Amino acid sequence: MAEPYDALVIGGGPAGATAALRLAREGWNVAVVERANFPRRKVCGEYLSPANLALFGELGIAQDFLERAGPPVRRVGLFARETVLTAPMPSRQTTKDWGRALGRETLDALLLQRAAEAGARVWQPWSAVRLYEPGEAVFCQIACRETRETRELRAKVVIAAHGSWEFGTLPTQPSRRAARGSDLLGFKARFHHSRLPDGLMPLLAFPGGYGGMVHTNEGRASVSCCIRRDQLERCRRTTPGVSAGDAVLVHIRNSCRGVREALAEASLESPWVSAGPIRPGIRPRFTGGIFCIGNAAGEAHPIIAEGISMSIQSAWLLCERLLARRGEALTDSVLEAVGRDYAVAWRHHFAPRILFSALFARLAMSPAAVALLLPLLGWFPGALTLGACWSGKQACAPA
């Protein structure tokens, strides 16, 4: 017998846990299927825009976030070649309303724990391996990664929050494709004792890739980046005998004076983590009766540091529309209407960020474009503030 739920959420990251928490707090019977044990390390810039504070307040975790997160990020910067530029981050209405960074192992565990406390049933570490719809509900076969045990769940509402970087058997997961030189692979590490100024989040521009730095929780500086596969291969040949992450860091240090200075006396906390290739772009937000949120719905280039924020906010957009139908029977036609409304709202909030991120990424990875733009940015560093606005740093919480 399949266990019945009102909603099934596949993936317990920021998007999935936010959706589960929001629906469970409103009395929905929710199941979350998460394949990994927490805490887990993830390739991620760890920064969250200030608009999320309003949503965290609604979810009852704002104080928890502020107590755990790094210092307020008040300035944006650029480290490229020998250039080090900084400019103010777009201002908000209150002095404490600034973006902050929080490690994914802390953020993910916090959100999923709060969802469980609100009543969501968390299946972890279980994987969703099959979806089928024989009648009025969607059935999902799940398997435990540790015991190989299988179960079957059913729900009328299915929400895919499994990200976009990992392959799988579900219709909303990407299929494997041949490796390409243009594939972007992600790397992340954290450092102690860096010289990165508090409150500064610089963009790193280097040949064949881009990245960012920010102070996160527990006094650490997080360095995350994306690099083309062909450039990574050149780094490995140039710096043999070290890990891929260390070879990338050598390339970044050689390309960015700001990184050399910030990490001159820093120590690596733990080995680099990597993932990819990343899949920037817009995907269907409602397909085959399944709602997609987070990176499963669409993904911006990490250069704008909006990935976690967009994931959380997309979950909020969907849940607001589902909850607006409370008291109605969730027939196929009602879910189709919710899906259309959600898709339009999602595009309104996030499509501009995705388009801008693609432009910024192309410019940052091109040595010729960087050489052309650096003198202009030196004359007008306020363009960095404007770019932060375009990327969504001043956006309001979605309603």
JSON list of N, CA and C in Angstrom, two decimals, residues 74-133:
[
{"chain": "A", "resi": 74, "resn": "ARG", "atom": "N", "xyz": [28.07, 44.46, 2.60]},
{"chain": "A", "resi": 74, "resn": "ARG", "atom": "CA", "xyz": [27.72, 45.84, 2.29]},
{"chain": "A", "resi": 74, "resn": "ARG", "atom": "C", "xyz": [28.41, 46.36, 1.02]},
{"chain": "A", "resi": 75, "resn": "ARG", "atom": "N", "xyz": [29.41, 45.62, 0.52]},
{"chain": "A", "resi": 75, "resn": "ARG", "atom": "CA", "xyz": [30.14, 46.09, -0.65]},
{"chain": "A", "resi": 75, "resn": "ARG", "atom": "C", "xyz": [30.34, 44.96, -1.65]},
{"chain": "A", "resi": 76, "resn": "VAL", "atom": "N", "xyz": [30.29, 45.33, -2.91]},
{"chain": "A", "resi": 76, "resn": "VAL", "atom": "CA", "xyz": [30.57, 44.40, -4.00]},
{"chain": "A", "resi": 76, "resn": "VAL", "atom": "C", "xyz": [31.91, 44.79, -4.61]},
{"chain": "A", "resi": 77, "resn": "GLY", "atom": "N", "xyz": [32.63, 43.84, -5.18]},
{"chain": "A", "resi": 77, "resn": "GLY", "atom": "CA", "xyz": [33.95, 44.15, -5.71]},
{"chain": "A", "resi": 77, "resn": "GLY", "atom": "C", "xyz": [34.27, 43.38, -6.97]},
{"chain": "A", "resi": 78, "resn": "LEU", "atom": "N", "xyz": [35.44, 43.65, -7.50]},
{"chain": "A", "resi": 78, "resn": "LEU", "atom": "CA", "xyz": [35.95, 42.96, -8.68]},
{"chain": "A", "resi": 78, "resn": "LEU", "atom": "C", "xyz": [37.44, 42.75, -8.52]},
{"chain": "A", "resi": 79, "resn": "PHE", "atom": "N", "xyz": [37.86, 41.49, -8.59]},
{"chain": "A", "resi": 79, "resn": "PHE", "atom": "CA", "xyz": [39.27, 41.12, -8.63]},
{"chain": "A", "resi": 79, "resn": "PHE", "atom": "C", "xyz": [39.55, 40.56, -10.01]},
{"chain": "A", "resi": 80, "resn": "ALA", "atom": "N", "xyz": [40.32, 41.26, -10.82]},
{"chain": "A", "resi": 80, "resn": "ALA", "atom": "CA", "xyz": [40.66, 40.80, -12.17]},
{"chain": "A", "resi": 80, "resn": "ALA", "atom": "C", "xyz": [42.03, 41.34, -12.53]},
{"chain": "A", "resi": 81, "resn": "ARG", "atom": "N", "xyz": [42.93, 40.45, -12.93]},
{"chain": "A", "resi": 81, "resn": "ARG", "atom": "CA", "xyz": [44.30, 40.83, -13.23]},
{"chain": "A", "resi": 81, "resn": "ARG", "atom": "C", "xyz": [44.90, 41.56, -12.03]},
{"chain": "A", "resi": 82, "resn": "GLU", "atom": "N", "xyz": [45.45, 42.75, -12.25]},
{"chain": "A", "resi": 82, "resn": "GLU", "atom": "CA", "xyz": [46.02, 43.52, -11.15]},
{"chain": "A", "resi": 82, "resn": "GLU", "atom": "C", "xyz": [45.02, 44.52, -10.56]},
{"chain": "A", "resi": 83, "resn": "THR", "atom": "N", "xyz": [43.79, 44.46, -11.03]},
{"chain": "A", "resi": 83, "resn": "THR", "atom": "CA", "xyz": [42.76, 45.42, -10.62]},
{"chain": "A", "resi": 83, "resn": "THR", "atom": "C", "xyz": [42.01, 44.92, -9.39]},
{"chain": "A", "resi": 84, "resn": "VAL", "atom": "N", "xyz": [41.81, 45.81, -8.43]},
{"chain": "A", "resi": 84, "resn": "VAL", "atom": "CA", "xyz": [40.98, 45.55, -7.25]},
{"chain": "A", "resi": 84, "resn": "VAL", "atom": "C", "xyz": [40.03, 46.73, -7.12]},
{"chain": "A", "resi": 85, "resn": "LEU", "atom": "N", "xyz": [38.74, 46.50, -7.36]},
{"chain": "A", "resi": 85, "resn": "LEU", "atom": "CA", "xyz": [37.73, 47.55, -7.29]},
{"chain": "A", "resi": 85, "resn": "LEU", "atom": "C", "xyz": [36.67, 47.18, -6.29]},
{"chain": "A", "resi": 86, "resn": "THR", "atom": "N", "xyz": [36.11, 48.16, -5.60]},
{"chain": "A", "resi": 86, "resn": "THR", "atom": "CA", "xyz": [34.98, 47.93, -4.70]},
{"chain": "A", "resi": 86, "resn": "THR", "atom": "C", "xyz": [33.98, 49.06, -4.88]},
{"chain": "A", "resi": 87, "resn": "ALA", "atom": "N", "xyz": [32.72, 48.76, -4.55]},
{"chain": "A", "resi": 87, "resn": "ALA", "atom": "CA", "xyz": [31.64, 49.74, -4.63]},
{"chain": "A", "resi": 87, "resn": "ALA", "atom": "C", "xyz": [30.56, 49.33, -3.64]},
{"chain": "A", "resi": 88, "resn": "PRO", "atom": "N", "xyz": [29.69, 50.26, -3.25]},
{"chain": "A", "resi": 88, "resn": "PRO", "atom": "CA", "xyz": [28.64, 49.90, -2.29]},
{"chain": "A", "resi": 88, "resn": "PRO", "atom": "C", "xyz": [27.65, 48.90, -2.89]},
{"chain": "A", "resi": 89, "resn": "MET", "atom": "N", "xyz": [27.20, 48.00, -2.06]},
{"chain": "A", "resi": 89, "resn": "MET", "atom": "CA", "xyz": [26.10, 47.13, -2.44]},
{"chain": "A", "resi": 89, "resn": "MET", "atom": "C", "xyz": [24.83, 47.98, -2.46]},
{"chain": "A", "resi": 90, "resn": "PRO", "atom": "N", "xyz": [23.88, 47.68, -3.35]},
{"chain": "A", "resi": 90, "resn": "PRO", "atom": "CA", "xyz": [22.63, 48.44, -3.35]},
{"chain": "A", "resi": 90, "resn": "PRO", "atom": "C", "xyz": [22.02, 48.47, -1.95]},
{"chain": "A", "resi": 91, "resn": "SER", "atom": "N", "xyz": [21.62, 49.67, -1.49]},
{"chain": "A", "resi": 91, "resn": "SER", "atom": "CA", "xyz": [21.14, 49.82, -0.12]},
{"chain": "A", "resi": 91, "resn": "SER", "atom": "C", "xyz": [19.71, 49.34, 0.00]},
{"chain": "A", "resi": 92, "resn": "ARG", "atom": "N", "xyz": [19.36, 48.95, 1.24]},
{"chain": "A", "resi": 92, "resn": "ARG", "atom": "CA", "xyz": [18.02, 48.52, 1.57]},
{"chain": "A", "resi": 92, "resn": "ARG", "atom": "C", "xyz": [17.41, 49.52, 2.54]},
{"chain": "A", "resi": 93, "resn": "GLN", "atom": "N", "xyz": [16.21, 49.25, 2.99]},
{"chain": "A", "resi": 93, "resn": "GLN", "atom": "CA", "xyz": [15.48, 50.23, 3.79]},
{"chain": "A", "resi": 93, "resn": "GLN", "atom": "C", "xyz": [16.01, 50.34, 5.21]},
{"chain": "A", "resi": 94, "resn": "THR", "atom": "N", "xyz": [16.53, 49.28, 5.78]},
{"chain": "A", "resi": 94, "resn": "THR", "atom": "CA", "xyz": [17.01, 49.32, 7.15]},
{"chain": "A", "resi": 94, "resn": "THR", "atom": "C", "xyz": [18.48, 48.95, 7.19]},
{"chain": "A", "resi": 95, "resn": "THR", "atom": "N", "xyz": [19.14, 49.35, 8.25]},
{"chain": "A", "resi": 95, "resn": "THR", "atom": "CA", "xyz": [20.58, 49.12, 8.34]},
{"chain": "A", "resi": 95, "resn": "THR", "atom": "C", "xyz": [20.93, 47.64, 8.47]},
{"chain": "A", "resi": 96, "resn": "LYS", "atom": "N", "xyz": [20.03, 46.82, 8.98]},
{"chain": "A", "resi": 96, "resn": "LYS", "atom": "CA", "xyz": [20.34, 45.40, 9.13]},
{"chain": "A", "resi": 96, "resn": "LYS", "atom": "C", "xyz": [19.88, 44.57, 7.93]},
{"chain": "A", "resi": 97, "resn": "ASP", "atom": "N", "xyz": [19.26, 45.22, 6.96]},
{"chain": "A", "resi": 97, "resn": "ASP", "atom": "CA", "xyz": [18.69, 44.49, 5.83]},
{"chain": "A", "resi": 97, "resn": "ASP", "atom": "C", "xyz": [19.74, 44.32, 4.74]},
{"chain": "A", "resi": 98, "resn": "TRP", "atom": "N", "xyz": [20.74, 43.48, 5.01]},
{"chain": "A", "resi": 98, "resn": "TRP", "atom": "CA", "xyz": [21.80, 43.21, 4.06]},
{"chain": "A", "resi": 98, "resn": "TRP", "atom": "C", "xyz": [21.87, 41.70, 3.82]},
{"chain": "A", "resi": 99, "resn": "GLY", "atom": "N", "xyz": [22.41, 41.34, 2.67]},
{"chain": "A", "resi": 99, "resn": "GLY", "atom": "CA", "xyz": [22.62, 39.93, 2.40]},
{"chain": "A", "resi": 99, "resn": "GLY", "atom": "C", "xyz": [23.73, 39.38, 3.27]},
{"chain": "A", "resi": 100, "resn": "ARG", "atom": "N", "xyz": [23.70, 38.08, 3.48]},
{"chain": "A", "resi": 100, "resn": "ARG", "atom": "CA", "xyz": [24.71, 37.39, 4.28]},
{"chain": "A", "resi": 100, "resn": "ARG", "atom": "C", "xyz": [24.96, 36.02, 3.67]},
{"chain": "A", "resi": 101, "resn": "ALA", "atom": "N", "xyz": [26.04, 35.39, 4.09]},
{"chain": "A", "resi": 101, "resn": "ALA", "atom": "CA", "xyz": [26.39, 34.06, 3.60]},
{"chain": "A", "resi": 101, "resn": "ALA", "atom": "C", "xyz": [26.32, 33.05, 4.74]},
{"chain": "A", "resi": 102, "resn": "LEU", "atom": "N", "xyz": [25.84, 31.86, 4.42]},
{"chain": "A", "resi": 102, "resn": "LEU", "atom": "CA", "xyz": [25.73, 30.79, 5.40]},
{"chain": "A", "resi": 102, "resn": "LEU", "atom": "C", "xyz": [26.04, 29.47, 4.69]},
{"chain": "A", "resi": 103, "resn": "GLY", "atom": "N", "xyz": [26.92, 28.67, 5.29]},
{"chain": "A", "resi": 103, "resn": "GLY", "atom": "CA", "xyz": [27.30, 27.39, 4.69]},
{"chain": "A", "resi": 103, "resn": "GLY", "atom": "C", "xyz": [26.11, 26.49, 4.44]},
{"chain": "A", "resi": 104, "resn": "ARG", "atom": "N", "xyz": [26.17, 25.77, 3.32]},
{"chain": "A", "resi": 104, "resn": "ARG", "atom": "CA", "xyz": [25.04, 24.92, 2.97]},
{"chain": "A", "resi": 104, "resn": "ARG", "atom": "C", "xyz": [24.81, 23.80, 3.96]},
{"chain": "A", "resi": 105, "resn": "GLU", "atom": "N", "xyz": [25.87, 23.29, 4.58]},
{"chain": "A", "resi": 105, "resn": "GLU", "atom": "CA", "xyz": [25.66, 22.23, 5.55]},
{"chain": "A", "resi": 105, "resn": "GLU", "atom": "C", "xyz": [24.86, 22.74, 6.74]},
{"chain": "A", "resi": 106, "resn": "THR", "atom": "N", "xyz": [24.94, 24.05, 7.04]},
{"chain": "A", "resi": 106, "resn": "THR", "atom": "CA", "xyz": [24.16, 24.64, 8.12]},
{"chain": "A", "resi": 106, "resn": "THR", "atom": "C", "xyz": [22.77, 25.04, 7.64]},
{"chain": "A", "resi": 107, "resn": "LEU", "atom": "N", "xyz": [22.70, 25.72, 6.50]},
{"chain": "A", "resi": 107, "resn": "LEU", "atom": "CA", "xyz": [21.41, 26.20, 5.99]},
{"chain": "A", "resi": 107, "resn": "LEU", "atom": "C", "xyz": [20.47, 25.05, 5.66]},
{"chain": "A", "resi": 108, "resn": "ASP", "atom": "N", "xyz": [20.97, 24.05, 4.94]},
{"chain": "A", "resi": 108, "resn": "ASP", "atom": "CA", "xyz": [20.11, 22.94, 4.53]},
{"chain": "A", "resi": 108, "resn": "ASP", "atom": "C", "xyz": [19.56, 22.19, 5.73]},
{"chain": "A", "resi": 109, "resn": "ALA", "atom": "N", "xyz": [20.42, 21.93, 6.71]},
{"chain": "A", "resi": 109, "resn": "ALA", "atom": "CA", "xyz": [19.98, 21.21, 7.90]},
{"chain": "A", "resi": 109, "resn": "ALA", "atom": "C", "xyz": [18.95, 22.01, 8.69]},
{"chain": "A", "resi": 110, "resn": "LEU", "atom": "N", "xyz": [19.16, 23.34, 8.77]},
{"chain": "A", "resi": 110, "resn": "LEU", "atom": "CA", "xyz": [18.23, 24.20, 9.50]},
{"chain": "A", "resi": 110, "resn": "LEU", "atom": "C", "xyz": [16.85, 24.16, 8.86]},
{"chain": "A", "resi": 111, "resn": "LEU", "atom": "N", "xyz": [16.78, 24.36, 7.55]},
{"chain": "A", "resi": 111, "resn": "LEU", "atom": "CA", "xyz": [15.49, 24.39, 6.86]},
{"chain": "A", "resi": 111, "resn": "LEU", "atom": "C", "xyz": [14.77, 23.04, 6.95]},
{"chain": "A", "resi": 112, "resn": "LEU", "atom": "N", "xyz": [15.51, 21.97, 6.72]},
{"chain": "A", "resi": 112, "resn": "LEU", "atom": "CA", "xyz": [14.85, 20.66, 6.72]},
{"chain": "A", "resi": 112, "resn": "LEU", "atom": "C", "xyz": [14.42, 20.27, 8.13]},
{"chain": "A", "resi": 113, "resn": "GLN", "atom": "N", "xyz": [15.20, 20.63, 9.14]},
{"chain": "A", "resi": 113, "resn": "GLN", "atom": "CA", "xyz": [14.80, 20.35, 10.51]},
{"chain": "A", "resi": 113, "resn": "GLN", "atom": "C", "xyz": [13.52, 21.10, 10.86]},
{"chain": "A", "resi": 114, "resn": "ARG", "atom": "N", "xyz": [13.42, 22.37, 10.44]},
{"chain": "A", "resi": 114, "resn": "ARG", "atom": "CA", "xyz": [12.22, 23.14, 10.72]},
{"chain": "A", "resi": 114, "resn": "ARG", "atom": "C", "xyz": [11.01, 22.55, 9.99]},
{"chain": "A", "resi": 115, "resn": "ALA", "atom": "N", "xyz": [11.22, 22.04, 8.79]},
{"chain": "A", "resi": 115, "resn": "ALA", "atom": "CA", "xyz": [10.12, 21.40, 8.06]},
{"chain": "A", "resi": 115, "resn": "ALA", "atom": "C", "xyz": [9.64, 20.16, 8.81]},
{"chain": "A", "resi": 116, "resn": "ALA", "atom": "N", "xyz": [10.57, 19.36, 9.32]},
{"chain": "A", "resi": 116, "resn": "ALA", "atom": "CA", "xyz": [10.19, 18.17, 10.09]},
{"chain": "A", "resi": 116, "resn": "ALA", "atom": "C", "xyz": [9.45, 18.56, 11.36]},
{"chain": "A", "resi": 117, "resn": "GLU", "atom": "N", "xyz": [9.92, 19.62, 12.03]},
{"chain": "A", "resi": 117, "resn": "GLU", "atom": "CA", "xyz": [9.25, 20.08, 13.25]},
{"chain": "A", "resi": 117, "resn": "GLU", "atom": "C", "xyz": [7.84, 20.59, 12.95]},
{"chain": "A", "resi": 118, "resn": "ALA", "atom": "N", "xyz": [7.62, 21.09, 11.73]},
{"chain": "A", "resi": 118, "resn": "ALA", "atom": "CA", "xyz": [6.29, 21.57, 11.35]},
{"chain": "A", "resi": 118, "resn": "ALA", "atom": "C", "xyz": [5.36, 20.42, 10.96]},
{"chain": "A", "resi": 119, "resn": "GLY", "atom": "N", "xyz": [5.91, 19.21, 10.87]},
{"chain": "A", "resi": 119, "resn": "GLY", "atom": "CA", "xyz": [5.07, 18.05, 10.58]},
{"chain": "A", "resi": 119, "resn": "GLY", "atom": "C", "xyz": [5.39, 17.32, 9.31]},
{"chain": "A", "resi": 120, "resn": "ALA", "atom": "N", "xyz": [6.34, 17.79, 8.52]},
{"chain": "A", "resi": 120, "resn": "ALA", "atom": "CA", "xyz": [6.69, 17.10, 7.29]},
{"chain": "A", "resi": 120, "resn": "ALA", "atom": "C", "xyz": [7.39, 15.78, 7.61]},
{"chain": "A", "resi": 121, "resn": "ARG", "atom": "N", "xyz": [7.09, 14.75, 6.84]},
{"chain": "A", "resi": 121, "resn": "ARG", "atom": "CA", "xyz": [7.76, 13.45, 6.99]},
{"chain": "A", "resi": 121, "resn": "ARG", "atom": "C", "xyz": [8.99, 13.45, 6.09]},
{"chain": "A", "resi": 122, "resn": "VAL", "atom": "N", "xyz": [10.17, 13.34, 6.68]},
{"chain": "A", "resi": 122, "resn": "VAL", "atom": "CA", "xyz": [11.42, 13.41, 5.93]},
{"chain": "A", "resi": 122, "resn": "VAL", "atom": "C", "xyz": [11.95, 12.00, 5.72]},
{"chain": "A", "resi": 123, "resn": "TRP", "atom": "N", "xyz": [12.07, 11.60, 4.45]},
{"chain": "A", "resi": 123, "resn": "TRP", "atom": "CA", "xyz": [12.68, 10.33, 4.08]},
{"chain": "A", "resi": 123, "resn": "TRP", "atom": "C", "xyz": [14.12, 10.63, 3.68]},
{"chain": "A", "resi": 124, "resn": "GLN", "atom": "N", "xyz": [15.07, 10.19, 4.52]},
{"chain": "A", "resi": 124, "resn": "GLN", "atom": "CA", "xyz": [16.47, 10.55, 4.31]},
{"chain": "A", "resi": 124, "resn": "GLN", "atom": "C", "xyz": [17.36, 9.48, 4.93]},
{"chain": "A", "resi": 125, "resn": "PRO", "atom": "N", "xyz": [18.31, 8.89, 4.22]},
{"chain": "A", "resi": 125, "resn": "PRO", "atom": "CA", "xyz": [18.67, 9.14, 2.82]},
{"chain": "A", "resi": 125, "resn": "PRO", "atom": "C", "xyz": [17.95, 8.19, 1.87]},
{"chain": "A", "resi": 126, "resn": "TRP", "atom": "N", "xyz": [16.90, 8.69, 1.24]},
{"chain": "A", "resi": 126, "resn": "TRP", "atom": "CA", "xyz": [16.11, 7.94, 0.28]},
{"chain": "A", "resi": 126, "resn": "TRP", "atom": "C", "xyz": [16.13, 8.68, -1.06]},
{"chain": "A", "resi": 127, "resn": "SER", "atom": "N", "xyz": [16.05, 7.93, -2.13]},
{"chain": "A", "resi": 127, "resn": "SER", "atom": "CA", "xyz": [16.02, 8.51, -3.47]},
{"chain": "A", "resi": 127, "resn": "SER", "atom": "C", "xyz": [14.71, 8.17, -4.15]},
{"chain": "A", "resi": 128, "resn": "ALA", "atom": "N", "xyz": [14.18, 9.14, -4.88]},
{"chain": "A", "resi": 128, "resn": "ALA", "atom": "CA", "xyz": [13.01, 8.89, -5.73]},
{"chain": "A", "resi": 128, "resn": "ALA", "atom": "C", "xyz": [13.51, 8.28, -7.04]},
{"chain": "A", "resi": 129, "resn": "VAL", "atom": "N", "xyz": [13.05, 7.08, -7.34]},
{"chain": "A", "resi": 129, "resn": "VAL", "atom": "CA", "xyz": [13.59, 6.36, -8.51]},
{"chain": "A", "resi": 129, "resn": "VAL", "atom": "C", "xyz": [12.57, 6.21, -9.63]},
{"chain": "A", "resi": 130, "resn": "ARG", "atom": "N", "xyz": [11.29, 6.43, -9.31]},
{"chain": "A", "resi": 130, "resn": "ARG", "atom": "CA", "xyz": [10.28, 6.23, -10.35]},
{"chain": "A", "resi": 130, "resn": "ARG", "atom": "C", "xyz": [9.01, 6.99, -10.00]},
{"chain": "A", "resi": 131, "resn": "LEU", "atom": "N", "xyz": [8.42, 7.64, -10.98]},
{"chain": "A", "resi": 131, "resn": "LEU", "atom": "CA", "xyz": [7.13, 8.31, -10.84]},
{"chain": "A", "resi": 131, "resn": "LEU", "atom": "C", "xyz": [6.18, 7.75, -11.88]},
{"chain": "A", "resi": 132, "resn": "TYR", "atom": "N", "xyz": [4.94, 7.48, -11.47]},
{"chain": "A", "resi": 132, "resn": "TYR", "atom": "CA", "xyz": [3.93, 7.07, -12.44]},
{"chain": "A", "resi": 132, "resn": "TYR", "atom": "C", "xyz": [2.57, 7.50, -11.93]},
{"chain": "A", "resi": 133, "resn": "GLU", "atom": "N", "xyz": [1.62, 7.63, -12.84]},
{"chain": "A", "resi": 133, "resn": "GLU", "atom": "CA", "xyz": [0.32, 8.21, -12.52]},
{"chain": "A", "resi": 133, "resn": "GLU", "atom": "C", "xyz": [-0.78, 7.31, -13.07]}
]
